[in-house]
Amino acid sequence: MLLSTEEFVLLSLGFFVIATLYSSVGFGGGSSYLALLTLFLSGFFAIRSIALVCNLVVVSGSSYLYFKNGHSDFKKFLPFVLSSIPMAFIGASFRLQEHVFFVLLGFSLVISSIFLAWQTFTFSNTSDKVKSYPKYLTAVLGGGIGLLSGLVGIGGGIFLAPILNHLQWDKSIKIAALASFFILVNSISGLAGLVQGEMLNLPWKETLGLVVAVLLGGQLGIRLSLKRLSPIGIKRVTALLVFAVGIRLLIKYLPHLS
């Protein structure tokens, strides 16, 4: 294994907590998986690959349960999905230099931590009023977030959901269902892009253990979500930790761009 037993246990526990937390609001946890993996692994192909696989495992179960409980409106989801899939594939296909990748990741983690913190307030204050928006706007939004998700190895739901809550695009539970499905298709597209670019790197022992951890956490979190339980305090702490890791990456790798 690439990790010691102690490191692997600690990382698996972290992944379990993240999957529980993020799946409770329809996310896969990709930004926090990346944040943790950067502390334990140095290979950025492996970091991107493992994060996308764990994202996929979590949101597959979440998407199914949202659909089963009648919260998925695929007609409304379509503009986001159709534009995001090719862009996520394109983003994942780019063979970035290591320092460029980590700078992009650092900025993405800082931004996603802000979005995650914003999400805790948005979920509390969103009214039941729903507004309509043109399909081209949703397509542009989906494509832009899809490209970013492919570049850095996240599903993009952590950016999409707070924006849609702010825009009052639909009820919170419907937005969570969309975020989950959005992450699902972008994770698949991102993995396909890594395969096409010959950048997929999955150390099987670490990947298998982490997949089990997020599978268990994801199933727990989505069930808490459907019971309307939202661990807001934990999400805010998680946002702070992700922010700190993002800043750490920028301090370490940003000077290498000059």
PDB file of C-alpha atoms in Angstrom:
ATOM      1  CA  MET A   1       0.000   0.000   0.000  1.00  0.00           C
ATOM      2  CA  LEU A   2       1.026   3.610  -0.542  1.00  0.00           C
ATOM      3  CA  LEU A   3      -0.090   4.477   2.994  1.00  0.00           C
ATOM      4  CA  SER A   4       0.756   3.106   6.403  1.00  0.00           C
ATOM      5  CA  THR A   5      -1.997   1.301   8.310  1.00  0.00           C
ATOM      6  CA  GLU A   6      -2.501   4.285  10.610  1.00  0.00           C
ATOM      7  CA  GLU A   7      -2.740   6.719   7.693  1.00  0.00           C
ATOM      8  CA  PHE A   8      -5.165   4.476   5.856  1.00  0.00           C
ATOM      9  CA  VAL A   9      -7.469   4.100   8.888  1.00  0.00           C
ATOM     10  CA  LEU A  10      -7.428   7.850   9.491  1.00  0.00           C
ATOM     11  CA  LEU A  11      -8.129   8.605   5.826  1.00  0.00           C
ATOM     12  CA  SER A  12     -10.958   6.048   5.678  1.00  0.00           C
ATOM     13  CA  LEU A  13     -12.583   7.520   8.773  1.00  0.00           C
ATOM     14  CA  GLY A  14     -12.340  10.984   7.256  1.00  0.00           C
ATOM     15  CA  PHE A  15     -13.918   9.759   4.015  1.00  0.00           C
ATOM     16  CA  PHE A  16     -16.757   8.105   5.958  1.00  0.00           C
ATOM     17  CA  VAL A  17     -17.550  11.335   7.825  1.00  0.00           C
ATOM     18  CA  ILE A  18     -17.346  13.419   4.638  1.00  0.00           C
ATOM     19  CA  ALA A  19     -19.628  11.040   2.709  1.00  0.00           C
ATOM     20  CA  THR A  20     -22.184  11.108   5.541  1.00  0.00           C
ATOM     21  CA  LEU A  21     -22.108  14.870   5.731  1.00  0.00           C
ATOM     22  CA  TYR A  22     -22.186  15.716   2.035  1.00  0.00           C
ATOM     23  CA  SER A  23     -24.698  13.085   0.945  1.00  0.00           C
ATOM     24  CA  SER A  24     -27.162  14.526   3.469  1.00  0.00           C
ATOM     25  CA  VAL A  25     -27.588  17.522   1.126  1.00  0.00           C
ATOM     26  CA  GLY A  26     -27.104  15.730  -2.196  1.00  0.00           C
ATOM     27  CA  PHE A  27     -23.331  16.171  -2.613  1.00  0.00           C
ATOM     28  CA  GLY A  28     -20.675  13.551  -3.239  1.00  0.00           C
ATOM     29  CA  GLY A  29     -17.898  15.087  -1.142  1.00  0.00           C
ATOM     30  CA  GLY A  30     -15.336  15.450  -3.931  1.00  0.00           C
ATOM     31  CA  SER A  31     -13.855  18.749  -2.737  1.00  0.00           C
ATOM     32  CA  SER A  32     -13.184  17.365   0.743  1.00  0.00           C
ATOM     33  CA  TYR A  33     -11.882  14.038  -0.607  1.00  0.00           C
ATOM     34  CA  LEU A  34      -9.385  16.037  -2.639  1.00  0.00           C
ATOM     35  CA  ALA A  35      -8.483  18.126   0.399  1.00  0.00           C
ATOM     36  CA  LEU A  36      -7.735  15.032   2.480  1.00  0.00           C
ATOM     37  CA  LEU A  37      -5.959  13.153  -0.287  1.00  0.00           C
ATOM     38  CA  THR A  38      -3.536  16.022  -0.847  1.00  0.00           C
ATOM     39  CA  LEU A  39      -2.406  15.563   2.758  1.00  0.00           C
ATOM     40  CA  PHE A  40      -1.665  11.843   2.286  1.00  0.00           C
ATOM     41  CA  LEU A  41      -0.796  11.296  -1.402  1.00  0.00           C
ATOM     42  CA  SER A  42       1.513  13.159  -3.774  1.00  0.00           C
ATOM     43  CA  GLY A  43       0.409  11.775  -7.158  1.00  0.00           C
ATOM     44  CA  PHE A  44      -2.224  14.109  -8.551  1.00  0.00           C
ATOM     45  CA  PHE A  45      -3.500  11.563 -11.088  1.00  0.00           C
ATOM     46  CA  ALA A  46      -4.305   9.226  -8.200  1.00  0.00           C
ATOM     47  CA  ILE A  47      -5.859  12.080  -6.224  1.00  0.00           C
ATOM     48  CA  ARG A  48      -8.181  13.037  -9.099  1.00  0.00           C
ATOM     49  CA  SER A  49      -9.081   9.423  -9.872  1.00  0.00           C
ATOM     50  CA  ILE A  50      -9.877   8.345  -6.310  1.00  0.00           C
ATOM     51  CA  ALA A  51     -11.956  11.470  -5.622  1.00  0.00           C
ATOM     52  CA  LEU A  52     -14.075  10.921  -8.746  1.00  0.00           C
ATOM     53  CA  VAL A  53     -14.652   7.227  -7.978  1.00  0.00           C
ATOM     54  CA  CYS A  54     -15.703   8.006  -4.402  1.00  0.00           C
ATOM     55  CA  ASN A  55     -17.973  10.781  -5.692  1.00  0.00           C
ATOM     56  CA  LEU A  56     -19.586   8.316  -8.068  1.00  0.00           C
ATOM     57  CA  VAL A  57     -20.188   5.715  -5.355  1.00  0.00           C
ATOM     58  CA  VAL A  58     -21.847   8.194  -2.986  1.00  0.00           C
ATOM     59  CA  VAL A  59     -24.134   9.936  -5.456  1.00  0.00           C
ATOM     60  CA  SER A  60     -25.217   6.715  -7.190  1.00  0.00           C
ATOM     61  CA  GLY A  61     -27.020   5.678  -4.013  1.00  0.00           C
ATOM     62  CA  SER A  62     -28.233   9.210  -3.325  1.00  0.00           C
ATOM     63  CA  SER A  63     -29.624   9.683  -6.843  1.00  0.00           C
ATOM     64  CA  TYR A  64     -31.491   6.388  -6.628  1.00  0.00           C
ATOM     65  CA  LEU A  65     -33.121   7.261  -3.294  1.00  0.00           C
ATOM     66  CA  TYR A  66     -34.049  10.783  -4.432  1.00  0.00           C
ATOM     67  CA  PHE A  67     -35.652   9.240  -7.536  1.00  0.00           C
ATOM     68  CA  LYS A  68     -37.406   6.573  -5.482  1.00  0.00           C
ATOM     69  CA  ASN A  69     -38.880   9.238  -3.189  1.00  0.00           C
ATOM     70  CA  GLY A  70     -40.152  11.334  -6.115  1.00  0.00           C
ATOM     71  CA  HIS A  71     -37.734  14.263  -5.857  1.00  0.00           C
ATOM     72  CA  SER A  72     -36.053  13.934  -9.270  1.00  0.00           C
ATOM     73  CA  ASP A  73     -37.427  15.981 -12.174  1.00  0.00           C
ATOM     74  CA  PHE A  74     -35.311  14.832 -15.110  1.00  0.00           C
ATOM     75  CA  LYS A  75     -37.011  17.220 -17.532  1.00  0.00           C
ATOM     76  CA  LYS A  76     -35.748  20.183 -15.491  1.00  0.00           C
ATOM     77  CA  PHE A  77     -32.370  18.487 -14.943  1.00  0.00           C
ATOM     78  CA  LEU A  78     -31.732  17.971 -18.661  1.00  0.00           C
ATOM     79  CA  PRO A  79     -30.248  21.396 -19.628  1.00  0.00           C
ATOM     80  CA  PHE A  80     -27.703  21.173 -16.811  1.00  0.00           C
ATOM     81  CA  VAL A  81     -26.747  17.596 -17.628  1.00  0.00           C
ATOM     82  CA  LEU A  82     -26.482  17.896 -21.426  1.00  0.00           C
ATOM     83  CA  SER A  83     -24.120  20.847 -21.185  1.00  0.00           C
ATOM     84  CA  SER A  84     -22.044  19.570 -18.264  1.00  0.00           C
ATOM     85  CA  ILE A  85     -21.228  16.057 -19.542  1.00  0.00           C
ATOM     86  CA  PRO A  86     -19.058  17.058 -22.542  1.00  0.00           C
ATOM     87  CA  MET A  87     -17.434  19.894 -20.618  1.00  0.00           C
ATOM     88  CA  ALA A  88     -16.518  17.615 -17.695  1.00  0.00           C
ATOM     89  CA  PHE A  89     -15.012  15.168 -20.199  1.00  0.00           C
ATOM     90  CA  ILE A  90     -12.984  17.942 -21.838  1.00  0.00           C
ATOM     91  CA  GLY A  91     -11.804  19.262 -18.478  1.00  0.00           C
ATOM     92  CA  ALA A  92     -10.698  15.837 -17.273  1.00  0.00           C
ATOM     93  CA  SER A  93      -8.875  15.175 -20.558  1.00  0.00           C
ATOM     94  CA  PHE A  94      -6.432  18.056 -20.026  1.00  0.00           C
ATOM     95  CA  ARG A  95      -2.990  16.822 -18.951  1.00  0.00           C
ATOM     96  CA  LEU A  96      -2.141  19.581 -16.522  1.00  0.00           C
ATOM     97  CA  GLN A  97       1.292  20.109 -15.029  1.00  0.00           C
ATOM     98  CA  GLU A  98       1.399  19.154 -11.360  1.00  0.00           C
ATOM     99  CA  HIS A  99       1.812  22.666  -9.967  1.00  0.00           C
ATOM    100  CA  VAL A 100      -0.918  24.020 -12.272  1.00  0.00           C
ATOM    101  CA  PHE A 101      -3.284  21.291 -11.109  1.00  0.00           C
ATOM    102  CA  PHE A 102      -2.637  21.979  -7.436  1.00  0.00           C
ATOM    103  CA  VAL A 103      -3.068  25.741  -7.889  1.00  0.00           C
ATOM    104  CA  LEU A 104      -6.387  25.140  -9.649  1.00  0.00           C
ATOM    105  CA  LEU A 105      -7.348  22.707  -6.912  1.00  0.00           C
ATOM    106  CA  GLY A 106      -6.349  25.203  -4.230  1.00  0.00           C
ATOM    107  CA  PHE A 107      -8.537  27.928  -5.730  1.00  0.00           C
ATOM    108  CA  SER A 108     -11.376  25.427  -6.178  1.00  0.00           C
ATOM    109  CA  LEU A 109     -11.162  24.291  -2.556  1.00  0.00           C
ATOM    110  CA  VAL A 110     -11.199  27.872  -1.279  1.00  0.00           C
ATOM    111  CA  ILE A 111     -14.202  28.720  -3.455  1.00  0.00           C
ATOM    112  CA  SER A 112     -16.018  25.473  -2.619  1.00  0.00           C
ATOM    113  CA  SER A 113     -15.490  26.072   1.111  1.00  0.00           C
ATOM    114  CA  ILE A 114     -17.158  29.467   0.728  1.00  0.00           C
ATOM    115  CA  PHE A 115     -20.007  27.865  -1.211  1.00  0.00           C
ATOM    116  CA  LEU A 116     -20.363  25.138   1.410  1.00  0.00           C
ATOM    117  CA  ALA A 117     -20.554  27.693   4.224  1.00  0.00           C
ATOM    118  CA  TRP A 118     -23.010  29.734   2.151  1.00  0.00           C
ATOM    119  CA  GLN A 119     -25.082  26.578   1.670  1.00  0.00           C
ATOM    120  CA  THR A 120     -25.713  26.297   5.428  1.00  0.00           C
ATOM    121  CA  PHE A 121     -27.295  29.749   5.458  1.00  0.00           C
ATOM    122  CA  THR A 122     -29.085  29.374   2.118  1.00  0.00           C
ATOM    123  CA  PHE A 123     -30.765  26.150   3.202  1.00  0.00           C
ATOM    124  CA  SER A 124     -32.039  27.887   6.322  1.00  0.00           C
ATOM    125  CA  ASN A 125     -33.392  30.948   4.564  1.00  0.00           C
ATOM    126  CA  THR A 126     -34.699  29.714   1.211  1.00  0.00           C
ATOM    127  CA  SER A 127     -38.434  30.309   0.782  1.00  0.00           C
ATOM    128  CA  ASP A 128     -40.857  28.034  -1.029  1.00  0.00           C
ATOM    129  CA  LYS A 129     -41.175  30.538  -3.867  1.00  0.00           C
ATOM    130  CA  VAL A 130     -39.873  29.136  -7.166  1.00  0.00           C
ATOM    131  CA  LYS A 131     -38.685  31.304 -10.075  1.00  0.00           C
ATOM    132  CA  SER A 132     -38.366  30.410 -13.762  1.00  0.00           C
ATOM    133  CA  TYR A 133     -35.203  30.898 -15.816  1.00  0.00           C
ATOM    134  CA  PRO A 134     -34.442  30.412 -19.541  1.00  0.00           C
ATOM    135  CA  LYS A 135     -32.916  27.068 -20.510  1.00  0.00           C
ATOM    136  CA  TYR A 136     -29.845  28.697 -22.082  1.00  0.00           C
ATOM    137  CA  LEU A 137     -28.916  30.159 -18.687  1.00  0.00           C
ATOM    138  CA  THR A 138     -29.102  26.767 -16.988  1.00  0.00           C
ATOM    139  CA  ALA A 139     -27.106  25.218 -19.850  1.00  0.00           C
ATOM    140  CA  VAL A 140     -24.341  27.825 -19.530  1.00  0.00           C
ATOM    141  CA  LEU A 141     -24.232  27.355 -15.760  1.00  0.00           C
ATOM    142  CA  GLY A 142     -24.094  23.563 -16.094  1.00  0.00           C
ATOM    143  CA  GLY A 143     -21.370  23.690 -18.761  1.00  0.00           C
ATOM    144  CA  GLY A 144     -19.144  26.066 -16.812  1.00  0.00           C
ATOM    145  CA  ILE A 145     -19.345  24.058 -13.606  1.00  0.00           C
ATOM    146  CA  GLY A 146     -18.893  20.840 -15.590  1.00  0.00           C
ATOM    147  CA  LEU A 147     -15.616  22.111 -17.064  1.00  0.00           C
ATOM    148  CA  LEU A 148     -14.277  23.059 -13.639  1.00  0.00           C
ATOM    149  CA  SER A 149     -15.356  19.738 -12.154  1.00  0.00           C
ATOM    150  CA  GLY A 150     -13.479  17.836 -14.851  1.00  0.00           C
ATOM    151  CA  LEU A 151     -10.309  19.871 -14.429  1.00  0.00           C
ATOM    152  CA  VAL A 152      -9.937  19.341 -10.686  1.00  0.00           C
ATOM    153  CA  GLY A 153     -11.803  16.087 -10.073  1.00  0.00           C
ATOM    154  CA  ILE A 154     -15.006  17.157  -8.322  1.00  0.00           C
ATOM    155  CA  GLY A 155     -18.617  16.648  -9.321  1.00  0.00           C
ATOM    156  CA  GLY A 156     -19.548  20.325  -9.169  1.00  0.00           C
ATOM    157  CA  GLY A 157     -22.654  20.025  -7.014  1.00  0.00           C
ATOM    158  CA  ILE A 158     -21.083  22.051  -4.232  1.00  0.00           C
ATOM    159  CA  PHE A 159     -21.015  25.037  -6.609  1.00  0.00           C
ATOM    160  CA  LEU A 160     -24.342  24.374  -8.320  1.00  0.00           C
ATOM    161  CA  ALA A 161     -26.646  23.865  -5.336  1.00  0.00           C
ATOM    162  CA  PRO A 162     -25.964  27.140  -3.463  1.00  0.00           C
ATOM    163  CA  ILE A 163     -26.346  29.139  -6.683  1.00  0.00           C
ATOM    164  CA  LEU A 164     -29.685  27.484  -7.462  1.00  0.00           C
ATOM    165  CA  ASN A 165     -30.885  27.983  -3.898  1.00  0.00           C
ATOM    166  CA  HIS A 166     -29.996  31.656  -4.159  1.00  0.00           C
ATOM    167  CA  LEU A 167     -31.820  31.889  -7.496  1.00  0.00           C
ATOM    168  CA  GLN A 168     -34.815  30.043  -5.968  1.00  0.00           C
ATOM    169  CA  TRP A 169     -34.716  27.636  -8.910  1.00  0.00           C
ATOM    170  CA  ASP A 170     -36.788  25.057  -7.016  1.00  0.00           C
ATOM    171  CA  LYS A 171     -37.376  23.683  -3.532  1.00  0.00           C
ATOM    172  CA  SER A 172     -34.299  22.666  -1.542  1.00  0.00           C
ATOM    173  CA  ILE A 173     -34.998  18.942  -1.792  1.00  0.00           C
ATOM    174  CA  LYS A 174     -35.318  19.162  -5.603  1.00  0.00           C
ATOM    175  CA  ILE A 175     -32.068  21.111  -5.826  1.00  0.00           C
ATOM    176  CA  ALA A 176     -30.348  18.480  -3.666  1.00  0.00           C
ATOM    177  CA  ALA A 177     -31.653  15.782  -6.019  1.00  0.00           C
ATOM    178  CA  LEU A 178     -30.327  17.709  -9.028  1.00  0.00           C
ATOM    179  CA  ALA A 179     -26.951  18.268  -7.362  1.00  0.00           C
ATOM    180  CA  SER A 180     -26.660  14.547  -6.692  1.00  0.00           C
ATOM    181  CA  PHE A 181     -27.517  13.581 -10.277  1.00  0.00           C
ATOM    182  CA  PHE A 182     -25.291  16.367 -11.651  1.00  0.00           C
ATOM    183  CA  ILE A 183     -22.335  14.986  -9.682  1.00  0.00           C
ATOM    184  CA  LEU A 184     -23.155  11.464 -10.855  1.00  0.00           C
ATOM    185  CA  VAL A 185     -23.010  12.246 -14.573  1.00  0.00           C
ATOM    186  CA  ASN A 186     -20.015  14.574 -14.242  1.00  0.00           C
ATOM    187  CA  SER A 187     -18.066  11.991 -12.248  1.00  0.00           C
ATOM    188  CA  ILE A 188     -18.696   9.388 -14.943  1.00  0.00           C
ATOM    189  CA  SER A 189     -17.734  11.873 -17.658  1.00  0.00           C
ATOM    190  CA  GLY A 190     -14.649  12.961 -15.721  1.00  0.00           C
ATOM    191  CA  LEU A 191     -13.488   9.375 -15.279  1.00  0.00           C
ATOM    192  CA  ALA A 192     -13.992   8.779 -19.006  1.00  0.00           C
ATOM    193  CA  GLY A 193     -11.859  11.845 -19.696  1.00  0.00           C
ATOM    194  CA  LEU A 194      -9.090  10.518 -17.439  1.00  0.00           C
ATOM    195  CA  VAL A 195      -9.201   7.176 -19.235  1.00  0.00           C
ATOM    196  CA  GLN A 196      -9.083   8.876 -22.642  1.00  0.00           C
ATOM    197  CA  GLY A 197      -6.091  10.959 -21.536  1.00  0.00           C
ATOM    198  CA  GLU A 198      -4.371   7.896 -20.018  1.00  0.00           C
ATOM    199  CA  MET A 199      -4.364   9.575 -16.599  1.00  0.00           C
ATOM    200  CA  LEU A 200      -6.552   7.180 -14.610  1.00  0.00           C
ATOM    201  CA  ASN A 201      -4.572   5.963 -11.593  1.00  0.00           C
ATOM    202  CA  LEU A 202      -6.368   3.882  -8.970  1.00  0.00           C
ATOM    203  CA  PRO A 203      -4.143   2.158  -6.388  1.00  0.00           C
ATOM    204  CA  TRP A 204      -6.515  -0.726  -5.789  1.00  0.00           C
ATOM    205  CA  LYS A 205      -6.027  -1.347  -2.058  1.00  0.00           C
ATOM    206  CA  GLU A 206      -6.509   2.295  -1.064  1.00  0.00           C
ATOM    207  CA  THR A 207      -9.327   2.773  -3.552  1.00  0.00           C
ATOM    208  CA  LEU A 208     -11.243  -0.300  -2.410  1.00  0.00           C
ATOM    209  CA  GLY A 209     -11.012   0.646   1.266  1.00  0.00           C
ATOM    210  CA  LEU A 210     -12.072   4.235   0.628  1.00  0.00           C
ATOM    211  CA  VAL A 211     -14.960   3.113  -1.588  1.00  0.00           C
ATOM    212  CA  VAL A 212     -16.296   0.957   1.256  1.00  0.00           C
ATOM    213  CA  ALA A 213     -15.991   3.910   3.653  1.00  0.00           C
ATOM    214  CA  VAL A 214     -17.893   6.334   1.406  1.00  0.00           C
ATOM    215  CA  LEU A 215     -20.504   3.718   0.481  1.00  0.00           C
ATOM    216  CA  LEU A 216     -21.401   3.270   4.141  1.00  0.00           C
ATOM    217  CA  GLY A 217     -21.248   6.990   4.871  1.00  0.00           C
ATOM    218  CA  GLY A 218     -23.243   7.919   1.791  1.00  0.00           C
ATOM    219  CA  GLN A 219     -26.059   5.509   2.598  1.00  0.00           C
ATOM    220  CA  LEU A 220     -26.249   6.885   6.142  1.00  0.00           C
ATOM    221  CA  GLY A 221     -26.201  10.518   5.010  1.00  0.00           C
ATOM    222  CA  ILE A 222     -28.907  10.274   2.356  1.00  0.00           C
ATOM    223  CA  ARG A 223     -31.239   8.593   4.835  1.00  0.00           C
ATOM    224  CA  LEU A 224     -30.644  11.407   7.291  1.00  0.00           C
ATOM    225  CA  SER A 225     -31.345  13.857   4.461  1.00  0.00           C
ATOM    226  CA  LEU A 226     -34.688  12.302   3.614  1.00  0.00           C
ATOM    227  CA  LYS A 227     -35.628  12.654   7.286  1.00  0.00           C
ATOM    228  CA  ARG A 228     -34.789  16.388   7.000  1.00  0.00           C
ATOM    229  CA  LEU A 229     -31.760  16.228   9.263  1.00  0.00           C
ATOM    230  CA  SER A 230     -28.971  18.625   8.216  1.00  0.00           C
ATOM    231  CA  PRO A 231     -25.732  18.751  10.254  1.00  0.00           C
ATOM    232  CA  ILE A 232     -25.151  22.480   9.707  1.00  0.00           C
ATOM    233  CA  GLY A 233     -22.502  22.898  12.396  1.00  0.00           C
ATOM    234  CA  ILE A 234     -20.394  20.051  11.020  1.00  0.00           C
ATOM    235  CA  LYS A 235     -20.666  21.461   7.502  1.00  0.00           C
ATOM    236  CA  ARG A 236     -19.339  24.803   8.680  1.00  0.00           C
ATOM    237  CA  VAL A 237     -16.384  23.133  10.377  1.00  0.00           C
ATOM    238  CA  THR A 238     -15.770  21.113   7.193  1.00  0.00           C
ATOM    239  CA  ALA A 239     -15.870  24.320   5.134  1.00  0.00           C
ATOM    240  CA  LEU A 240     -13.223  25.809   7.413  1.00  0.00           C
ATOM    241  CA  LEU A 241     -10.962  22.761   7.044  1.00  0.00           C
ATOM    242  CA  VAL A 242     -11.344  22.703   3.246  1.00  0.00           C
ATOM    243  CA  PHE A 243     -10.552  26.426   3.165  1.00  0.00           C
ATOM    244  CA  ALA A 244      -7.396  25.844   5.214  1.00  0.00           C
ATOM    245  CA  VAL A 245      -6.183  23.057   2.893  1.00  0.00           C
ATOM    246  CA  GLY A 246      -6.916  25.198  -0.170  1.00  0.00           C
ATOM    247  CA  ILE A 247      -4.865  28.074   1.245  1.00  0.00           C
ATOM    248  CA  ARG A 248      -2.059  25.634   2.116  1.00  0.00           C
ATOM    249  CA  LEU A 249      -1.951  24.394  -1.499  1.00  0.00           C
ATOM    250  CA  LEU A 250      -1.908  27.931  -2.889  1.00  0.00           C
ATOM    251  CA  ILE A 251       0.933  28.958  -0.598  1.00  0.00           C
ATOM    252  CA  LYS A 252       2.926  25.870  -1.605  1.00  0.00           C
ATOM    253  CA  TYR A 253       2.314  25.794  -5.372  1.00  0.00           C
ATOM    254  CA  LEU A 254       1.362  29.323  -6.459  1.00  0.00           C
ATOM    255  CA  PRO A 255       5.012  30.557  -6.480  1.00  0.00           C
ATOM    256  CA  HIS A 256       5.845  27.824  -9.026  1.00  0.00           C
ATOM    257  CA  LEU A 257       3.626  29.518 -11.630  1.00  0.00           C
ATOM    258  CA  SER A 258       5.968  32.490 -11.922  1.00  0.00           C
TER     259      SER A 258
END
